[in-house]
Structure formats: structure tokens, C-alpha cells
Amino acid sequence: MDRTRERDRLAKYKYITEIQQMMYVFGEVQDPLPETTMLIEDIVRSQVIEIIVMAAAQAQRRGSRFMAAEDFIFLIRHDRTKVLRLKEYLSWKD
């Protein structure tokens, strides 16, 4: 029963390995605590959800049923570095 509960708890964390690798590259120990990586994934997930909700609201304000890259760019328009980074990532798609 405890193993099932633990497996269910960990099932929502899909990027633990990637987060641990990023943490190591940025100077963390090679095997950080699982609680630390899960906390980071929770924070990132909540930030992604927040910006998606805000972009959906922006799309609705401009009269669209669908979000576009411009909605995200509009939200971060005051941070030139973020705008340039997003545009660079979007150009990889093309």
C-alpha cells in the first residue's frame, strides 16, 4: 500500500531527471534531494499554468478563441531578454 501511494505521489513529477541535470549544471550537487527537485517542478508548473491562463485571457480580449505567440510576447513585452529568447525558440519550430 505504501509503495502504491509513493508511486502515485511521484507520478505527477515527470521532469525530475531533467531538473536534476539542470541543477547540477548550475552548481548543485549531482544528486539533489528529491523534495528539492519536486518543489522546483511544482513552482515551474504553477508559473507555466499562470502564464497560459494570462495568455488565454489576452487572446479573449483581442477577440480570438485561440492563443497565439503574440499573446505570450505581449505578456512579457517589458522584458526584452525574455521576448528575444521566446522569439528565438519559436524560430526553431520553423
PDB file of C-alpha atoms in Angstrom:
ATOM      1  CA  MET A   1       0.000   0.000   0.000  1.00  0.00           C
ATOM      2  CA  ASP A   2       2.785   2.428   0.874  1.00  0.00           C
ATOM      3  CA  ARG A   3       4.573   1.681  -2.401  1.00  0.00           C
ATOM      4  CA  THR A   4       1.405   2.397  -4.363  1.00  0.00           C
ATOM      5  CA  ARG A   5       0.885   5.684  -2.553  1.00  0.00           C
ATOM      6  CA  GLU A   6       4.517   6.679  -3.150  1.00  0.00           C
ATOM      7  CA  ARG A   7       4.264   5.733  -6.843  1.00  0.00           C
ATOM      8  CA  ASP A   8       1.088   7.813  -7.207  1.00  0.00           C
ATOM      9  CA  ARG A   9       2.739  10.775  -5.489  1.00  0.00           C
ATOM     10  CA  LEU A  10       5.739  10.612  -7.808  1.00  0.00           C
ATOM     11  CA  ALA A  11       3.639  10.034 -10.950  1.00  0.00           C
ATOM     12  CA  LYS A  12       2.832  13.731 -11.309  1.00  0.00           C
ATOM     13  CA  TYR A  13       6.553  14.576 -11.422  1.00  0.00           C
ATOM     14  CA  LYS A  14       7.666  13.925 -14.984  1.00  0.00           C
ATOM     15  CA  TYR A  15      10.827  16.026 -15.200  1.00  0.00           C
ATOM     16  CA  ILE A  16      12.815  15.023 -12.108  1.00  0.00           C
ATOM     17  CA  THR A  17      15.790  13.755 -14.110  1.00  0.00           C
ATOM     18  CA  GLU A  18      15.927  16.840 -16.321  1.00  0.00           C
ATOM     19  CA  ILE A  19      15.630  19.185 -13.356  1.00  0.00           C
ATOM     20  CA  GLN A  20      18.386  17.327 -11.502  1.00  0.00           C
ATOM     21  CA  GLN A  21      20.628  17.632 -14.556  1.00  0.00           C
ATOM     22  CA  MET A  22      19.944  21.372 -14.843  1.00  0.00           C
ATOM     23  CA  MET A  23      20.580  21.834 -11.139  1.00  0.00           C
ATOM     24  CA  TYR A  24      23.910  20.016 -11.451  1.00  0.00           C
ATOM     25  CA  VAL A  25      24.951  22.167 -14.426  1.00  0.00           C
ATOM     26  CA  PHE A  26      24.209  25.291 -12.382  1.00  0.00           C
ATOM     27  CA  GLY A  27      26.339  24.152  -9.436  1.00  0.00           C
ATOM     28  CA  GLU A  28      24.122  21.951  -7.298  1.00  0.00           C
ATOM     29  CA  VAL A  29      25.270  18.562  -6.041  1.00  0.00           C
ATOM     30  CA  GLN A  30      24.976  15.703  -8.509  1.00  0.00           C
ATOM     31  CA  ASP A  31      22.054  14.038  -6.704  1.00  0.00           C
ATOM     32  CA  PRO A  32      19.933  16.745  -5.054  1.00  0.00           C
ATOM     33  CA  LEU A  33      17.195  15.809  -2.653  1.00  0.00           C
ATOM     34  CA  PRO A  34      14.050  14.532  -4.405  1.00  0.00           C
ATOM     35  CA  GLU A  35      11.994  17.018  -2.392  1.00  0.00           C
ATOM     36  CA  THR A  36      14.036  19.871  -3.875  1.00  0.00           C
ATOM     37  CA  THR A  37      13.520  18.774  -7.456  1.00  0.00           C
ATOM     38  CA  MET A  38       9.822  18.163  -6.835  1.00  0.00           C
ATOM     39  CA  LEU A  39       9.489  21.651  -5.351  1.00  0.00           C
ATOM     40  CA  ILE A  40      11.161  23.178  -8.398  1.00  0.00           C
ATOM     41  CA  GLU A  41       8.862  21.225 -10.715  1.00  0.00           C
ATOM     42  CA  ASP A  42       5.831  22.415  -8.720  1.00  0.00           C
ATOM     43  CA  ILE A  43       6.997  26.037  -8.982  1.00  0.00           C
ATOM     44  CA  VAL A  44       7.678  25.807 -12.719  1.00  0.00           C
ATOM     45  CA  ARG A  45       4.354  24.052 -13.335  1.00  0.00           C
ATOM     46  CA  SER A  46       2.431  26.753 -11.475  1.00  0.00           C
ATOM     47  CA  GLN A  47       4.269  29.516 -13.370  1.00  0.00           C
ATOM     48  CA  VAL A  48       3.538  27.862 -16.724  1.00  0.00           C
ATOM     49  CA  ILE A  49      -0.134  27.475 -15.820  1.00  0.00           C
ATOM     50  CA  GLU A  50      -0.293  31.113 -14.730  1.00  0.00           C
ATOM     51  CA  ILE A  51       1.181  32.463 -17.977  1.00  0.00           C
ATOM     52  CA  ILE A  52      -1.064  30.197 -20.069  1.00  0.00           C
ATOM     53  CA  VAL A  53      -4.154  31.454 -18.231  1.00  0.00           C
ATOM     54  CA  MET A  54      -2.994  35.045 -18.728  1.00  0.00           C
ATOM     55  CA  ALA A  55      -2.316  34.421 -22.448  1.00  0.00           C
ATOM     56  CA  ALA A  56      -5.764  32.864 -22.857  1.00  0.00           C
ATOM     57  CA  ALA A  57      -7.314  35.936 -21.253  1.00  0.00           C
ATOM     58  CA  GLN A  58      -5.291  38.155 -23.577  1.00  0.00           C
ATOM     59  CA  ALA A  59      -6.460  36.162 -26.594  1.00  0.00           C
ATOM     60  CA  GLN A  60     -10.040  36.516 -25.419  1.00  0.00           C
ATOM     61  CA  ARG A  61      -9.613  40.291 -25.012  1.00  0.00           C
ATOM     62  CA  ARG A  62      -8.436  40.568 -28.610  1.00  0.00           C
ATOM     63  CA  GLY A  63     -11.457  38.529 -29.709  1.00  0.00           C
ATOM     64  CA  SER A  64      -9.764  35.245 -30.539  1.00  0.00           C
ATOM     65  CA  ARG A  65     -10.760  31.773 -29.433  1.00  0.00           C
ATOM     66  CA  PHE A  66      -7.166  30.590 -29.666  1.00  0.00           C
ATOM     67  CA  MET A  67      -3.909  31.728 -28.122  1.00  0.00           C
ATOM     68  CA  ALA A  68      -1.095  32.850 -30.384  1.00  0.00           C
ATOM     69  CA  ALA A  69       2.589  33.511 -29.844  1.00  0.00           C
ATOM     70  CA  GLU A  70       1.765  37.220 -29.873  1.00  0.00           C
ATOM     71  CA  ASP A  71      -0.292  36.790 -26.699  1.00  0.00           C
ATOM     72  CA  PHE A  72       2.741  35.450 -24.849  1.00  0.00           C
ATOM     73  CA  ILE A  73       5.003  38.114 -26.323  1.00  0.00           C
ATOM     74  CA  PHE A  74       2.548  40.778 -25.223  1.00  0.00           C
ATOM     75  CA  LEU A  75       2.653  39.482 -21.651  1.00  0.00           C
ATOM     76  CA  ILE A  76       6.440  39.662 -21.448  1.00  0.00           C
ATOM     77  CA  ARG A  77       6.885  42.728 -23.665  1.00  0.00           C
ATOM     78  CA  HIS A  78       8.604  44.756 -20.934  1.00  0.00           C
ATOM     79  CA  ASP A  79      11.421  42.204 -20.582  1.00  0.00           C
ATOM     80  CA  ARG A  80      13.416  42.441 -23.794  1.00  0.00           C
ATOM     81  CA  THR A  81      15.593  39.431 -22.933  1.00  0.00           C
ATOM     82  CA  LYS A  82      12.576  37.167 -22.456  1.00  0.00           C
ATOM     83  CA  VAL A  83      10.972  38.409 -25.673  1.00  0.00           C
ATOM     84  CA  LEU A  84      14.126  37.739 -27.682  1.00  0.00           C
ATOM     85  CA  ARG A  85      14.544  34.299 -26.102  1.00  0.00           C
ATOM     86  CA  LEU A  86      10.923  33.363 -26.859  1.00  0.00           C
ATOM     87  CA  LYS A  87      11.247  34.547 -30.447  1.00  0.00           C
ATOM     88  CA  GLU A  88      14.432  32.514 -30.803  1.00  0.00           C
ATOM     89  CA  TYR A  89      12.697  29.366 -29.502  1.00  0.00           C
ATOM     90  CA  LEU A  90       9.768  29.965 -31.814  1.00  0.00           C
ATOM     91  CA  SER A  91      12.115  30.329 -34.787  1.00  0.00           C
ATOM     92  CA  TRP A  92      13.442  26.811 -34.129  1.00  0.00           C
ATOM     93  CA  LYS A  93       9.971  25.499 -34.852  1.00  0.00           C
ATOM     94  CA  ASP A  94      10.009  26.919 -38.391  1.00  0.00           C
TER      95      ASP A  94
END
